[in-house]
Amino acid sequence: MTRNIFRNLALGLALASARGLAALPPAAAGAAQIYEVTVTNLTRGQVLSPPVVASHAGGFSVFTPGAPASPELAAVAEDADAAGLLALLGTEDRVHDVQIGAGPIPPGGSITVEIEGRGGRRALTVLGMLVTTNDAFYATRGRLSNSGPTMSTAIAWDAGSEANTQDCDHIPGPPCGNPGVRVPAGAEGAIHVHAGIHAFGDLIPADHDWRNPVARVTVRRLQ
């Protein structure tokens, strides 16, 4: 009798768990789903600019490591100016949806953005600026999954569009506050993994340097 009670209890728990997992209906072909994308700042001394979040076809890329940054991406990496990139992505046929976070993300903080995915346009790109740099940006690429929450991490890239002077006259973020001042002379010319903050210029490595990854991105389907 006791064995039957425990068997029935286990069966009931298994059925309840299965019902919970099935709470979200499977994604129908061509139907749109809404996802919650949460970006968490993993650095100790860098503010992250509001994340640009895009759902798109798998064959589309916002940037290519080793190639020059587009002017729209460079504007994000140099001054956290996402207007041009949002406009560009909004006219791209392979992009399904593009959104931006409501504000910057302080160290240890998080921000959540809702985005739609549909059909073959469920690849995901998330990016923004490390604001106390000349032209560093964080980025990750993943997928909008229907099988459960997923997590990825973003590293810091150098846009290669501006020299890394570390001079406050050229840095938009705190403690500097000088957006819109570019130093293209001496720029590397291509996107590459950022080398971080070094002991020259006005920035103090102990305050503003980082170790990759710089952000965590968690994706959860809402409906």
CSV table of C-alpha atoms in Angstrom, one decimal:
chain,number,residue,atom,x,y,z
A,1,MET,CA,0.0,0.0,0.0
A,2,THR,CA,2.8,2.4,0.9
A,3,ARG,CA,4.6,1.6,-2.3
A,4,ASN,CA,1.5,2.4,-4.3
A,5,ILE,CA,1.0,5.7,-2.5
A,6,PHE,CA,4.5,6.8,-3.4
A,7,ARG,CA,4.2,5.6,-7.0
A,8,ASN,CA,0.9,7.6,-7.4
A,9,LEU,CA,2.5,10.6,-5.8
A,10,ALA,CA,5.5,10.4,-8.1
A,11,LEU,CA,3.2,10.0,-11.1
A,12,GLY,CA,1.2,13.0,-10.0
A,13,LEU,CA,4.3,15.2,-9.6
A,14,ALA,CA,5.6,14.1,-13.0
A,15,LEU,CA,2.3,15.0,-14.7
A,16,ALA,CA,2.2,18.4,-12.9
A,17,SER,CA,5.8,19.1,-14.0
A,18,ALA,CA,4.9,18.1,-17.6
A,19,ARG,CA,1.9,20.4,-17.5
A,20,GLY,CA,4.1,23.2,-16.3
A,21,LEU,CA,6.6,22.6,-19.1
A,22,ALA,CA,3.8,22.6,-21.6
A,23,ALA,CA,2.4,25.9,-20.4
A,24,LEU,CA,3.8,27.7,-23.4
A,25,PRO,CA,2.4,26.3,-26.7
A,26,PRO,CA,4.9,25.2,-29.3
A,27,ALA,CA,5.9,27.8,-31.9
A,28,ALA,CA,3.8,27.5,-35.0
A,29,ALA,CA,5.6,27.8,-38.3
A,30,GLY,CA,5.6,31.5,-39.3
A,31,ALA,CA,3.9,32.6,-36.1
A,32,ALA,CA,5.5,35.4,-34.0
A,33,GLN,CA,6.6,34.9,-30.3
A,34,ILE,CA,7.6,37.5,-27.7
A,35,TYR,CA,10.8,37.0,-25.8
A,36,GLU,CA,12.3,38.7,-22.8
A,37,VAL,CA,16.0,39.6,-23.2
A,38,THR,CA,17.8,40.6,-20.0
A,39,VAL,CA,21.3,42.1,-20.1
A,40,THR,CA,23.4,42.1,-16.9
A,41,ASN,CA,26.6,44.2,-16.6
A,42,LEU,CA,29.4,42.0,-15.3
A,43,THR,CA,32.1,44.7,-15.0
A,44,ARG,CA,33.2,46.5,-11.9
A,45,GLY,CA,33.8,50.0,-13.4
A,46,GLN,CA,32.2,50.3,-16.8
A,47,VAL,CA,28.7,51.6,-17.5
A,48,LEU,CA,27.1,49.8,-20.5
A,49,SER,CA,25.0,51.9,-22.9
A,50,PRO,CA,21.3,50.9,-23.5
A,51,PRO,CA,21.5,47.6,-25.4
A,52,VAL,CA,20.4,47.4,-29.0
A,53,VAL,CA,18.5,44.1,-29.4
A,54,ALA,CA,17.7,42.7,-32.9
A,55,SER,CA,16.0,39.5,-34.1
A,56,HIS,CA,17.0,38.5,-37.6
A,57,ALA,CA,17.8,35.8,-40.1
A,58,GLY,CA,20.7,33.6,-39.3
A,59,GLY,CA,22.7,34.7,-42.4
A,60,PHE,CA,22.7,38.4,-41.3
A,61,SER,CA,25.4,39.9,-39.1
A,62,VAL,CA,25.6,43.4,-37.7
A,63,PHE,CA,29.4,43.3,-37.8
A,64,THR,CA,32.3,41.1,-38.8
A,65,PRO,CA,35.4,40.8,-36.7
A,66,GLY,CA,38.5,41.7,-38.7
A,67,ALA,CA,36.5,44.1,-41.0
A,68,PRO,CA,35.9,47.8,-40.6
A,69,ALA,CA,32.9,48.9,-38.5
A,70,SER,CA,30.0,50.5,-40.3
A,71,PRO,CA,29.5,54.2,-39.5
A,72,GLU,CA,26.3,53.2,-37.6
A,73,LEU,CA,28.1,50.7,-35.4
A,74,ALA,CA,31.1,53.1,-34.9
A,75,ALA,CA,28.6,55.8,-33.6
A,76,VAL,CA,27.5,53.3,-31.0
A,77,ALA,CA,31.0,52.2,-30.0
A,78,GLU,CA,32.3,55.8,-29.8
A,79,ASP,CA,29.4,57.8,-28.3
A,80,ALA,CA,26.6,55.3,-27.4
A,81,ASP,CA,24.6,56.9,-30.3
A,82,ALA,CA,22.3,54.2,-31.5
A,83,ALA,CA,20.0,56.3,-33.7
A,84,GLY,CA,21.7,55.5,-37.0
A,85,LEU,CA,22.0,51.7,-36.2
A,86,LEU,CA,18.4,51.5,-35.2
A,87,ALA,CA,17.4,53.2,-38.4
A,88,LEU,CA,19.6,51.0,-40.5
A,89,LEU,CA,18.3,47.8,-38.9
A,90,GLY,CA,14.8,49.0,-39.3
A,91,THR,CA,15.2,49.0,-43.1
A,92,GLU,CA,17.0,45.7,-43.4
A,93,ASP,CA,14.7,42.9,-44.8
A,94,ARG,CA,16.5,40.2,-42.9
A,95,VAL,CA,15.8,41.9,-39.6
A,96,HIS,CA,12.4,41.1,-38.0
A,97,ASP,CA,12.4,43.3,-34.9
A,98,VAL,CA,14.8,45.8,-33.3
A,99,GLN,CA,14.5,47.4,-29.9
A,100,ILE,CA,16.7,49.4,-27.5
A,101,GLY,CA,16.9,49.3,-23.7
A,102,ALA,CA,15.3,52.1,-21.7
A,103,GLY,CA,18.6,53.3,-20.1
A,104,PRO,CA,22.2,52.6,-19.4
A,105,ILE,CA,23.3,49.6,-17.2
A,106,PRO,CA,25.5,50.3,-14.2
A,107,PRO,CA,28.0,47.8,-12.9
A,108,GLY,CA,26.1,44.9,-11.5
A,109,GLY,CA,22.8,46.1,-12.9
A,110,SER,CA,20.4,44.6,-15.4
A,111,ILE,CA,17.9,45.8,-18.0
A,112,THR,CA,15.2,43.8,-19.8
A,113,VAL,CA,14.0,44.3,-23.4
A,114,GLU,CA,11.1,42.6,-25.1
A,115,ILE,CA,11.5,41.5,-28.7
A,116,GLU,CA,9.6,39.5,-31.3
A,117,GLY,CA,10.9,36.6,-33.3
A,118,ARG,CA,9.2,34.9,-36.2
A,119,GLY,CA,9.8,31.9,-38.5
A,120,GLY,CA,13.4,31.9,-39.7
A,121,ARG,CA,14.2,35.2,-38.1
A,122,ARG,CA,15.1,34.0,-34.6
A,123,ALA,CA,18.8,34.8,-34.6
A,124,LEU,CA,19.6,37.4,-31.9
A,125,THR,CA,22.2,40.2,-31.7
A,126,VAL,CA,22.7,42.3,-28.6
A,127,LEU,CA,25.2,45.1,-28.4
A,128,GLY,CA,26.1,48.5,-26.9
A,129,MET,CA,29.0,50.7,-25.7
A,130,LEU,CA,31.3,50.4,-22.8
A,131,VAL,CA,31.0,54.1,-22.1
A,132,THR,CA,34.3,54.9,-20.4
A,133,THR,CA,36.4,54.0,-23.5
A,134,ASN,CA,37.1,55.5,-26.9
A,135,ASP,CA,35.4,52.9,-29.0
A,136,ALA,CA,34.7,49.7,-27.1
A,137,PHE,CA,31.4,47.8,-27.5
A,138,TYR,CA,29.9,44.7,-26.1
A,139,ALA,CA,28.2,42.2,-28.3
A,140,THR,CA,26.8,38.7,-28.4
A,141,ARG,CA,24.9,36.6,-30.9
A,142,GLY,CA,22.5,33.8,-30.1
A,143,ARG,CA,19.0,32.5,-30.9
A,144,LEU,CA,15.5,33.0,-29.6
A,145,SER,CA,14.8,29.5,-28.3
A,146,ASN,CA,11.4,28.0,-27.6
A,147,SER,CA,12.8,25.1,-25.5
A,148,GLY,CA,13.5,27.1,-22.4
A,149,PRO,CA,15.6,30.0,-21.0
A,150,THR,CA,19.0,30.4,-22.6
A,151,MET,CA,22.1,32.3,-21.4
A,152,SER,CA,25.1,33.7,-23.3
A,153,THR,CA,27.9,36.1,-22.5
A,154,ALA,CA,29.2,39.2,-24.4
A,155,ILE,CA,32.8,40.2,-24.7
A,156,ALA,CA,34.2,43.6,-25.4
A,157,TRP,CA,35.2,44.5,-29.0
A,158,ASP,CA,37.2,47.4,-30.2
A,159,ALA,CA,35.5,49.1,-33.2
A,160,GLY,CA,38.8,50.1,-34.6
A,161,SER,CA,37.3,53.4,-35.6
A,162,GLU,CA,39.1,55.7,-33.1
A,163,ALA,CA,42.5,55.7,-31.4
A,164,ASN,CA,42.5,54.4,-27.9
A,165,THR,CA,43.9,57.6,-26.3
A,166,GLN,CA,42.2,57.0,-22.9
A,167,ASP,CA,42.2,60.8,-22.7
A,168,CYS,CA,39.1,62.3,-21.0
A,169,ASP,CA,38.9,64.9,-23.8
A,170,HIS,CA,37.7,62.0,-26.0
A,171,ILE,CA,35.7,59.8,-23.6
A,172,PRO,CA,31.9,60.2,-23.3
A,173,GLY,CA,31.3,58.2,-20.1
A,174,PRO,CA,32.1,59.0,-16.4
A,175,PRO,CA,34.3,60.5,-15.1
A,176,CYS,CA,35.0,62.3,-18.4
A,177,GLY,CA,31.7,63.4,-20.1
A,178,ASN,CA,33.0,64.5,-23.5
A,179,PRO,CA,30.9,62.8,-26.2
A,180,GLY,CA,31.2,63.6,-29.9
A,181,VAL,CA,35.0,64.2,-29.9
A,182,ARG,CA,36.6,61.7,-32.4
A,183,VAL,CA,40.3,60.8,-32.8
A,184,PRO,CA,40.4,58.7,-36.1
A,185,ALA,CA,44.2,59.2,-36.5
A,186,GLY,CA,45.9,56.1,-35.2
A,187,ALA,CA,42.7,54.0,-35.2
A,188,GLU,CA,43.3,50.3,-36.0
A,189,GLY,CA,40.8,50.3,-38.9
A,190,ALA,CA,39.1,46.9,-38.1
A,191,ILE,CA,37.0,45.3,-35.4
A,192,HIS,CA,39.0,43.2,-32.9
A,193,VAL,CA,38.9,42.0,-29.3
A,194,HIS,CA,39.5,45.0,-27.1
A,195,ALA,CA,42.8,45.1,-25.2
A,196,GLY,CA,41.3,46.9,-22.2
A,197,ILE,CA,42.4,49.9,-20.2
A,198,HIS,CA,46.1,50.4,-19.7
A,199,ALA,CA,48.2,52.7,-17.5
A,200,PHE,CA,48.4,55.8,-19.7
A,201,GLY,CA,46.0,58.7,-20.4
A,202,ASP,CA,43.4,59.7,-17.9
A,203,LEU,CA,41.7,56.4,-17.2
A,204,ILE,CA,42.8,54.3,-14.2
A,205,PRO,CA,42.9,50.6,-15.0
A,206,ALA,CA,42.0,49.7,-11.4
A,207,ASP,CA,38.8,51.7,-11.8
A,208,HIS,CA,37.8,51.0,-15.5
A,209,ASP,CA,39.5,47.9,-16.8
A,210,TRP,CA,37.7,44.6,-17.2
A,211,ARG,CA,38.2,40.9,-17.9
A,212,ASN,CA,35.9,39.3,-20.5
A,213,PRO,CA,33.0,38.5,-20.5
A,214,VAL,CA,31.5,42.0,-19.8
A,215,ALA,CA,27.8,41.1,-19.9
A,216,ARG,CA,25.4,38.2,-19.5
A,217,VAL,CA,22.4,37.9,-21.8
A,218,THR,CA,19.5,35.7,-20.7
A,219,VAL,CA,16.6,35.0,-23.0
A,220,ARG,CA,13.2,33.7,-22.0
A,221,ARG,CA,10.1,33.2,-24.1
A,222,LEU,CA,7.0,35.0,-22.8
A,223,GLN,CA,4.3,34.0,-25.3
